[in-house]
mmCIF file of C-alpha atoms in Angstrom:
data_model
loop_
_atom_site.group_PDB
_atom_site.id
_atom_site.type_symbol
_atom_site.label_atom_id
_atom_site.label_comp_id
_atom_site.label_asym_id
_atom_site.label_seq_id
_atom_site.Cartn_x
_atom_site.Cartn_y
_atom_site.Cartn_z
ATOM 1 C CA MET A 10 26.111 71.306 107.800
ATOM 2 C CA THR A 11 22.852 71.110 109.751
ATOM 3 C CA PHE A 12 21.524 74.632 109.166
ATOM 4 C CA PRO A 13 18.743 75.148 108.140
ATOM 5 C CA ALA A 14 16.945 72.272 109.852
ATOM 6 C CA ARG A 15 13.682 73.068 108.046
ATOM 7 C CA ARG A 16 13.927 72.798 104.276
ATOM 8 C CA PRO A 17 10.525 73.351 102.643
ATOM 9 C CA ARG A 18 12.166 72.942 99.240
ATOM 10 C CA ARG A 19 12.285 69.197 99.868
ATOM 11 C CA LEU A 20 8.580 69.044 99.017
ATOM 12 C CA ARG A 21 8.970 71.095 95.822
ATOM 13 C CA ARG A 22 11.734 69.076 94.205
ATOM 14 C CA THR A 23 9.747 67.327 91.447
ATOM 15 C CA PRO A 24 6.345 67.710 89.754
ATOM 16 C CA ALA A 25 5.212 64.466 91.384
ATOM 17 C CA MET A 26 6.249 65.703 94.836
ATOM 18 C CA ARG A 27 4.501 69.029 94.328
ATOM 19 C CA ARG A 28 1.388 67.189 93.204
ATOM 20 C CA LEU A 29 1.516 64.989 96.288
ATOM 21 C CA VAL A 30 1.416 67.922 98.723
ATOM 22 C CA ALA A 31 -0.854 70.290 96.752
ATOM 23 C CA GLU A 32 -3.322 71.954 99.116
ATOM 24 C CA THR A 33 -5.748 73.012 96.377
ATOM 25 C CA ARG A 34 -6.784 70.820 93.464
ATOM 26 C CA LEU A 35 -8.875 71.567 90.401
ATOM 27 C CA HIS A 36 -11.532 69.241 89.004
ATOM 28 C CA PRO A 37 -13.885 69.766 86.036
ATOM 29 C CA ALA A 38 -16.868 69.716 88.402
ATOM 30 C CA ASP A 39 -15.487 72.859 90.092
ATOM 31 C CA PHE A 40 -16.380 74.929 87.028
ATOM 32 C CA ILE A 41 -19.640 76.349 85.690
ATOM 33 C CA LEU A 42 -19.831 77.574 82.105
ATOM 34 C CA PRO A 43 -21.824 80.792 81.497
ATOM 35 C CA ALA A 44 -23.422 80.742 78.028
ATOM 36 C CA PHE A 45 -25.413 83.257 75.973
ATOM 37 C CA VAL A 46 -28.334 82.369 73.708
ATOM 38 C CA ARG A 47 -29.603 84.993 71.274
ATOM 39 C CA GLU A 48 -33.028 84.892 69.710
ATOM 40 C CA GLY A 49 -33.292 85.138 65.932
ATOM 41 C CA ILE A 50 -29.738 84.353 64.834
ATOM 42 C CA THR A 51 -28.905 81.447 62.542
ATOM 43 C CA GLU A 52 -25.161 81.181 63.255
ATOM 44 C CA PRO A 53 -23.208 81.646 66.492
ATOM 45 C CA GLN A 54 -22.050 85.253 66.751
ATOM 46 C CA PRO A 55 -18.517 85.932 68.060
ATOM 47 C CA ILE A 56 -18.238 88.456 70.888
ATOM 48 C CA SER A 57 -15.382 90.754 69.894
ATOM 49 C CA SER A 58 -14.335 91.690 73.427
ATOM 50 C CA MET A 59 -14.383 88.057 74.585
ATOM 51 C CA PRO A 60 -12.336 86.035 72.059
ATOM 52 C CA GLY A 61 -13.528 82.448 71.898
ATOM 53 C CA VAL A 62 -16.972 83.218 73.351
ATOM 54 C CA VAL A 63 -20.112 83.455 71.208
ATOM 55 C CA GLN A 64 -23.773 84.279 71.335
ATOM 56 C CA HIS A 65 -25.272 80.869 70.654
ATOM 57 C CA THR A 66 -28.184 79.993 68.450
ATOM 58 C CA GLU A 67 -30.917 77.849 69.927
ATOM 59 C CA GLU A 68 -29.321 74.897 68.136
ATOM 60 C CA SER A 69 -25.654 75.520 68.911
ATOM 61 C CA ILE A 70 -26.322 75.894 72.642
ATOM 62 C CA LEU A 71 -27.436 72.269 72.684
ATOM 63 C CA ASP A 72 -24.067 71.147 71.387
ATOM 64 C CA ALA A 73 -22.309 73.354 73.946
ATOM 65 C CA ALA A 74 -24.435 71.849 76.719
ATOM 66 C CA GLU A 75 -23.661 68.343 75.519
ATOM 67 C CA GLN A 76 -19.939 69.127 75.500
ATOM 68 C CA ALA A 77 -20.171 70.585 79.017
ATOM 69 C CA ARG A 78 -21.900 67.406 80.194
ATOM 70 C CA ASP A 79 -19.337 65.152 78.554
ATOM 71 C CA LEU A 80 -16.473 67.155 80.074
ATOM 72 C CA GLY A 81 -17.936 66.710 83.541
ATOM 73 C CA LEU A 82 -18.456 70.411 84.236
ATOM 74 C CA GLY A 83 -20.275 71.432 87.379
ATOM 75 C CA GLY A 84 -23.028 73.262 85.540
ATOM 76 C CA LEU A 85 -24.186 75.523 82.728
ATOM 77 C CA MET A 86 -25.435 79.049 83.487
ATOM 78 C CA LEU A 87 -27.797 80.328 80.786
ATOM 79 C CA PHE A 88 -28.370 83.953 79.766
ATOM 80 C CA GLY A 89 -31.049 84.833 77.208
ATOM 81 C CA ILE A 90 -30.983 87.698 74.706
ATOM 82 C CA PRO A 91 -34.455 88.431 73.304
ATOM 83 C CA ALA A 92 -35.304 89.847 69.889
ATOM 84 C CA SER A 93 -37.390 92.613 71.488
ATOM 85 C CA ARG A 94 -37.418 94.335 74.850
ATOM 86 C CA ASP A 95 -39.781 96.499 76.863
ATOM 87 C CA SER A 96 -39.721 98.523 80.073
ATOM 88 C CA SER A 97 -40.782 95.611 82.299
ATOM 89 C CA GLY A 98 -38.676 92.873 80.721
ATOM 90 C CA SER A 99 -41.742 90.814 79.869
ATOM 91 C CA ALA A 100 -39.784 88.494 77.561
ATOM 92 C CA GLY A 101 -38.030 87.159 80.643
ATOM 93 C CA LEU A 102 -41.343 86.098 82.184
ATOM 94 C CA ASP A 103 -42.755 84.563 79.021
ATOM 95 C CA PRO A 104 -42.733 80.737 79.290
ATOM 96 C CA GLU A 105 -42.037 80.704 75.541
ATOM 97 C CA GLY A 106 -39.355 83.390 75.746
ATOM 98 C CA ILE A 107 -35.823 82.720 74.572
ATOM 99 C CA LEU A 108 -34.364 81.911 77.992
ATOM 100 C CA ASN A 109 -37.157 79.672 79.185
ATOM 101 C CA ARG A 110 -37.503 77.651 76.015
ATOM 102 C CA THR A 111 -33.723 77.241 75.940
ATOM 103 C CA ILE A 112 -33.764 75.902 79.506
ATOM 104 C CA THR A 113 -36.313 73.291 78.425
ATOM 105 C CA ALA A 114 -34.407 72.344 75.289
ATOM 106 C CA VAL A 115 -31.094 72.020 77.121
ATOM 107 C CA LYS A 116 -32.649 69.913 79.872
ATOM 108 C CA HIS A 117 -34.081 67.577 77.249
ATOM 109 C CA ARG A 118 -30.589 67.193 75.781
ATOM 110 C CA VAL A 119 -28.544 66.684 78.970
ATOM 111 C CA GLY A 120 -31.111 65.305 81.403
ATOM 112 C CA GLU A 121 -29.888 64.998 84.969
ATOM 113 C CA ASP A 122 -26.233 64.694 83.972
ATOM 114 C CA LEU A 123 -25.555 68.445 84.013
ATOM 115 C CA PRO A 124 -27.133 71.038 86.332
ATOM 116 C CA VAL A 125 -28.782 73.707 84.203
ATOM 117 C CA MET A 126 -28.757 77.101 85.910
ATOM 118 C CA SER A 127 -30.648 80.203 84.838
ATOM 119 C CA ASP A 128 -29.845 83.849 85.360
ATOM 120 C CA LEU A 129 -32.811 85.353 87.175
ATOM 121 C CA CYS A 130 -32.647 89.034 86.321
ATOM 122 C CA LEU A 131 -34.399 91.509 84.052
ATOM 123 C CA ASP A 132 -31.442 93.428 82.633
ATOM 124 C CA GLU A 133 -31.174 91.381 79.427
ATOM 125 C CA PHE A 134 -34.898 91.859 78.821
ATOM 126 C CA THR A 135 -35.524 95.545 79.597
ATOM 127 C CA ASP A 136 -35.240 98.326 77.038
ATOM 128 C CA HIS A 137 -33.409 100.475 79.614
ATOM 129 C CA GLY A 138 -30.945 97.762 80.649
ATOM 130 C CA HIS A 139 -31.558 97.930 84.388
ATOM 131 C CA CYS A 140 -32.106 94.874 86.564
ATOM 132 C CA GLY A 141 -35.619 95.916 87.521
ATOM 133 C CA VAL A 142 -38.532 98.148 86.643
ATOM 134 C CA LEU A 143 -38.148 101.902 86.997
ATOM 135 C CA ASP A 144 -40.249 104.283 89.062
ATOM 136 C CA GLU A 145 -41.410 107.739 88.025
ATOM 137 C CA LEU A 146 -38.005 109.177 88.937
ATOM 138 C CA GLY A 147 -36.166 106.712 86.733
ATOM 139 C CA GLU A 148 -34.752 104.706 89.633
ATOM 140 C CA VAL A 149 -35.130 100.966 90.057
ATOM 141 C CA ASP A 150 -38.214 100.180 92.137
ATOM 142 C CA ASN A 151 -37.023 97.459 94.508
ATOM 143 C CA ASP A 152 -40.374 96.068 95.646
ATOM 144 C CA ALA A 153 -42.097 96.214 92.272
ATOM 145 C CA THR A 154 -39.103 94.364 90.852
ATOM 146 C CA LEU A 155 -39.400 91.663 93.517
ATOM 147 C CA GLU A 156 -42.881 90.796 92.261
ATOM 148 C CA LEU A 157 -41.471 90.152 88.799
ATOM 149 C CA TYR A 158 -38.528 88.155 90.177
ATOM 150 C CA ALA A 159 -40.977 85.870 91.983
ATOM 151 C CA GLN A 160 -42.831 85.201 88.732
ATOM 152 C CA MET A 161 -39.600 84.773 86.836
ATOM 153 C CA GLY A 162 -38.302 82.189 89.293
ATOM 154 C CA VAL A 163 -41.408 80.061 88.969
ATOM 155 C CA VAL A 164 -41.379 80.254 85.166
ATOM 156 C CA GLN A 165 -37.728 79.203 85.051
ATOM 157 C CA ALA A 166 -38.344 76.316 87.445
ATOM 158 C CA GLU A 167 -41.303 75.155 85.364
ATOM 159 C CA ALA A 168 -39.108 75.341 82.261
ATOM 160 C CA GLY A 169 -36.807 72.850 83.949
ATOM 161 C CA ALA A 170 -34.069 74.931 85.584
ATOM 162 C CA ASP A 171 -32.157 72.921 88.166
ATOM 163 C CA VAL A 172 -30.933 76.119 89.865
ATOM 164 C CA VAL A 173 -32.213 79.699 89.685
ATOM 165 C CA ALA A 174 -29.673 82.464 90.206
ATOM 166 C CA PRO A 175 -31.004 85.918 91.118
ATOM 167 C CA SER A 176 -28.360 88.463 90.173
ATOM 168 C CA GLY A 177 -30.162 91.799 90.486
ATOM 169 C CA MET A 178 -29.101 92.685 94.066
ATOM 170 C CA MET A 179 -32.614 93.710 95.056
ATOM 171 C CA ASP A 180 -33.188 93.756 98.814
ATOM 172 C CA GLY A 181 -35.276 90.738 99.800
ATOM 173 C CA GLN A 182 -34.988 88.930 96.467
ATOM 174 C CA VAL A 183 -34.063 85.525 97.893
ATOM 175 C CA ALA A 184 -36.979 85.409 100.339
ATOM 176 C CA VAL A 185 -39.517 86.419 97.701
ATOM 177 C CA ILE A 186 -38.249 83.908 95.152
ATOM 178 C CA ARG A 187 -38.065 81.116 97.745
ATOM 179 C CA GLN A 188 -41.648 81.738 98.811
ATOM 180 C CA ALA A 189 -42.867 81.797 95.214
ATOM 181 C CA LEU A 190 -41.036 78.588 94.345
ATOM 182 C CA ASP A 191 -42.377 76.786 97.387
ATOM 183 C CA GLU A 192 -45.929 77.946 96.816
ATOM 184 C CA ALA A 193 -45.707 76.642 93.249
ATOM 185 C CA GLY A 194 -44.443 73.274 94.486
ATOM 186 C CA HIS A 195 -40.812 73.735 93.443
ATOM 187 C CA TYR A 196 -39.397 72.925 96.859
ATOM 188 C CA ASP A 197 -36.389 71.146 95.395
ATOM 189 C CA VAL A 198 -35.151 73.994 93.179
ATOM 190 C CA PRO A 199 -32.185 75.667 94.901
ATOM 191 C CA ILE A 200 -31.305 79.356 94.769
ATOM 192 C CA LEU A 201 -27.767 80.457 93.928
ATOM 193 C CA ALA A 202 -27.788 84.036 95.167
ATOM 194 C CA TYR A 203 -25.496 86.664 93.714
ATOM 195 C CA ALA A 204 -25.029 87.764 97.307
ATOM 196 C CA ALA A 205 -22.030 90.097 97.019
ATOM 197 C CA LYS A 206 -22.170 91.575 93.535
ATOM 198 C CA TYR A 207 -20.140 94.727 93.053
ATOM 199 C CA ALA A 208 -20.723 97.590 90.612
ATOM 200 C CA SER A 209 -17.597 96.731 88.672
ATOM 201 C CA ALA A 210 -15.841 98.081 85.605
ATOM 202 C CA PHE A 211 -14.805 94.481 84.889
ATOM 203 C CA TYR A 212 -18.286 93.793 83.459
ATOM 204 C CA GLY A 213 -17.639 95.766 80.272
ATOM 205 C CA PRO A 214 -17.401 92.877 77.783
ATOM 206 C CA PHE A 215 -20.518 91.251 79.281
ATOM 207 C CA ARG A 216 -22.503 94.287 78.175
ATOM 208 C CA GLU A 217 -21.573 93.458 74.586
ATOM 209 C CA ALA A 218 -22.343 89.785 75.147
ATOM 210 C CA VAL A 219 -25.957 90.472 76.155
ATOM 211 C CA ASP A 220 -26.398 93.512 73.892
ATOM 212 C CA SER A 221 -27.107 95.589 76.996
ATOM 213 C CA GLN A 222 -29.285 98.672 76.598
ATOM 214 C CA LEU A 223 -27.970 100.213 79.802
ATOM 215 C CA GLN A 224 -27.322 103.928 79.958
ATOM 216 C CA GLY A 225 -25.529 105.030 83.106
ATOM 217 C CA ASP A 226 -24.661 102.509 85.805
ATOM 218 C CA ARG A 227 -26.098 100.228 88.482
ATOM 219 C CA ARG A 228 -24.430 101.767 91.504
ATOM 220 C CA GLN A 229 -27.726 102.430 93.249
ATOM 221 C CA TYR A 230 -28.215 98.695 93.803
ATOM 222 C CA GLN A 231 -24.917 96.868 93.218
ATOM 223 C CA MET A 232 -22.234 97.104 95.895
ATOM 224 C CA ASP A 233 -19.577 99.792 96.072
ATOM 225 C CA ALA A 234 -16.030 98.531 95.479
ATOM 226 C CA PRO A 235 -14.432 100.029 98.638
ATOM 227 C CA ASN A 236 -16.797 98.139 100.966
ATOM 228 C CA ARG A 237 -15.779 94.845 102.566
ATOM 229 C CA THR A 238 -17.869 94.442 105.720
ATOM 230 C CA GLU A 239 -21.004 95.263 103.757
ATOM 231 C CA ALA A 240 -20.480 92.078 101.735
ATOM 232 C CA LEU A 241 -20.891 90.009 104.886
ATOM 233 C CA ARG A 242 -24.144 91.809 105.688
ATOM 234 C CA GLU A 243 -25.432 91.082 102.192
ATOM 235 C CA VAL A 244 -24.422 87.433 102.401
ATOM 236 C CA GLY A 245 -25.904 87.120 105.879
ATOM 237 C CA ALA A 246 -29.216 88.484 104.650
ATOM 238 C CA ASP A 247 -29.344 86.038 101.749
ATOM 239 C CA LEU A 248 -28.486 83.112 104.004
ATOM 240 C CA ALA A 249 -31.217 84.140 106.433
ATOM 241 C CA GLU A 250 -33.682 84.308 103.532
ATOM 242 C CA GLY A 251 -32.878 80.760 102.460
ATOM 243 C CA ALA A 252 -30.126 80.928 99.838
ATOM 244 C CA ASP A 253 -28.785 77.457 99.070
ATOM 245 C CA MET A 254 -25.557 78.826 97.582
ATOM 246 C CA VAL A 255 -24.014 82.297 97.532
ATOM 247 C CA MET A 256 -21.817 84.027 94.993
ATOM 248 C CA VAL A 257 -19.166 86.736 94.965
ATOM 249 C CA LYS A 258 -18.837 88.711 91.728
ATOM 250 C CA PRO A 259 -16.295 89.623 90.360
ATOM 251 C CA GLY A 260 -13.847 86.973 91.467
ATOM 252 C CA LEU A 261 -10.158 87.765 90.963
ATOM 253 C CA ALA A 262 -10.451 91.437 91.887
ATOM 254 C CA TYR A 263 -12.346 90.498 95.065
ATOM 255 C CA LEU A 264 -10.398 87.542 96.453
ATOM 256 C CA ASP A 265 -10.548 89.069 99.930
ATOM 257 C CA ILE A 266 -14.346 89.036 99.719
ATOM 258 C CA VAL A 267 -14.362 85.423 98.511
ATOM 259 C CA SER A 268 -12.225 84.492 101.508
ATOM 260 C CA ASP A 269 -14.367 86.462 103.966
ATOM 261 C CA VAL A 270 -17.575 84.906 102.659
ATOM 262 C CA ALA A 271 -16.136 81.392 102.719
ATOM 263 C CA GLU A 272 -15.256 81.902 106.388
ATOM 264 C CA VAL A 273 -18.838 82.678 107.421
ATOM 265 C CA SER A 274 -21.000 80.782 104.930
ATOM 266 C CA ASP A 275 -22.453 77.398 105.819
ATOM 267 C CA VAL A 276 -23.533 76.851 102.204
ATOM 268 C CA PRO A 277 -21.358 76.479 99.084
ATOM 269 C CA VAL A 278 -19.642 79.629 97.847
ATOM 270 C CA SER A 279 -19.265 80.467 94.152
ATOM 271 C CA ALA A 280 -17.054 83.062 92.511
ATOM 272 C CA TYR A 281 -17.608 84.558 89.060
ATOM 273 C CA HIS A 282 -14.494 85.006 86.930
ATOM 274 C CA VAL A 283 -16.128 87.792 84.963
ATOM 275 C CA SER A 284 -15.901 88.947 81.370
ATOM 276 C CA GLY A 285 -13.301 91.666 81.935
ATOM 277 C CA GLU A 286 -11.052 89.305 83.863
ATOM 278 C CA TYR A 287 -11.391 86.796 81.035
ATOM 279 C CA ALA A 288 -10.745 89.437 78.366
ATOM 280 C CA MET A 289 -7.548 90.682 80.017
ATOM 281 C CA ILE A 290 -6.071 87.189 80.020
ATOM 282 C CA GLU A 291 -7.042 86.691 76.373
ATOM 283 C CA ALA A 292 -5.590 90.046 75.315
ATOM 284 C CA ALA A 293 -2.299 89.503 77.125
ATOM 285 C CA ALA A 294 -1.989 85.984 75.726
ATOM 286 C CA ALA A 295 -2.745 87.180 72.195
ATOM 287 C CA ASN A 296 0.165 89.611 72.511
ATOM 288 C CA GLY A 297 2.483 86.857 73.685
ATOM 289 C CA TRP A 298 2.963 88.471 77.086
ATOM 290 C CA ILE A 299 1.828 85.504 79.186
ATOM 291 C CA ASP A 300 1.495 81.737 78.949
ATOM 292 C CA ARG A 301 -2.267 81.494 78.548
ATOM 293 C CA ARG A 302 -2.875 78.016 79.938
ATOM 294 C CA SER A 303 -0.646 78.556 82.963
ATOM 295 C CA VAL A 304 -2.258 81.890 83.814
ATOM 296 C CA VAL A 305 -5.805 80.552 83.469
ATOM 297 C CA LEU A 306 -5.076 77.612 85.752
ATOM 298 C CA GLU A 307 -3.274 79.846 88.258
ATOM 299 C CA ALA A 308 -6.228 82.227 88.308
ATOM 300 C CA MET A 309 -8.658 79.381 88.914
ATOM 301 C CA THR A 310 -6.453 77.955 91.643
ATOM 302 C CA SER A 311 -6.410 81.329 93.365
ATOM 303 C CA LEU A 312 -10.215 81.480 93.400
ATOM 304 C CA ARG A 313 -10.485 77.958 94.760
ATOM 305 C CA ARG A 314 -7.717 78.617 97.288
ATOM 306 C CA ALA A 315 -9.563 81.713 98.515
ATOM 307 C CA GLY A 316 -12.542 79.518 99.382
ATOM 308 C CA ALA A 317 -14.769 79.241 96.314
ATOM 309 C CA GLN A 318 -16.163 75.720 95.962
ATOM 310 C CA ASN A 319 -16.954 76.443 92.337
ATOM 311 C CA VAL A 320 -16.129 79.076 89.757
ATOM 312 C CA LEU A 321 -18.171 80.474 86.887
ATOM 313 C CA THR A 322 -15.761 81.076 84.033
ATOM 314 C CA TYR A 323 -15.840 81.324 80.253
ATOM 315 C CA HIS A 324 -12.705 79.165 80.297
ATOM 316 C CA ALA A 325 -14.604 76.267 81.908
ATOM 317 C CA ALA A 326 -14.691 73.869 78.943
ATOM 318 C CA GLU A 327 -11.020 74.428 78.131
ATOM 319 C CA ILE A 328 -10.011 73.961 81.745
ATOM 320 C CA ALA A 329 -11.878 70.659 81.925
ATOM 321 C CA GLY A 330 -10.093 69.508 78.784
ATOM 322 C CA TRP A 331 -6.695 70.434 80.194
ATOM 323 C CA LEU A 332 -7.419 68.674 83.463
ATOM 324 C CA ARG A 333 -8.382 65.539 81.593
ATOM 325 C CA GLU A 334 -5.137 65.679 79.654
ATOM 326 C CA ASP A 335 -3.171 65.920 82.893
#
């Protein structure tokens, strides 16, 4: 019998054969670990909606950073949670604020062996929870916010951040931050732009993680879920303004956007496997409905296959451990 002449199953026959012809491979350096540091706590605080994830103390984050370095992760993305907030998010601009002093402490611990990235946004630091300052009508003032982002970028670079990551989706944010960094002599600090960040319901657990004060939503500045072409305009603008890397957020629910962006971007593309996507996997696994490890690795493979060079995920350390075992 000669039919069928083509038998793709030949290349799927054994694990070794499948490994030989795999088109997408995972490596620890593909993954960036987001981590939360909370001012004023003495023990790591579990985040109920994100099992296995904690708000770190200023001491425990150093151990987490050391582990990330030793596992060969691609980077550590830091988020700071201050003890007090105000309308302008001044704690985020304070060189001695929780985020900036954590950047310095982590860099002292890991040196050049692990890229330390910093979230450049005001939402964790404002008493209203928005990503910028508000005008008299209670809406986010884009241009007034840009002035603060510029200052924030310089402060984070001076604290030792290897990468600054503006996530507020303000128009013009990359250009303003790039100019401020260059004028301050930080020519070598790259910008990872949250270029296509959607106003997503998948961010719910993150709000608990950063003790968000937000009332309402961020739809006036984050992207609307039905829009696809708009993402390419946003990415194009950030590239034109000098972004060194661009990000799509969320990841799994926006694989088409990841793919579209990867097609047009001439800089590395990141995808954020966000808190809600993480929480759904954890909840299903806890109920025995899925094989946790297999689903996590399949999800990461899908993001990489779609075109993301690296993935921010709360599973990063575990994934690196599994890959080392294999």
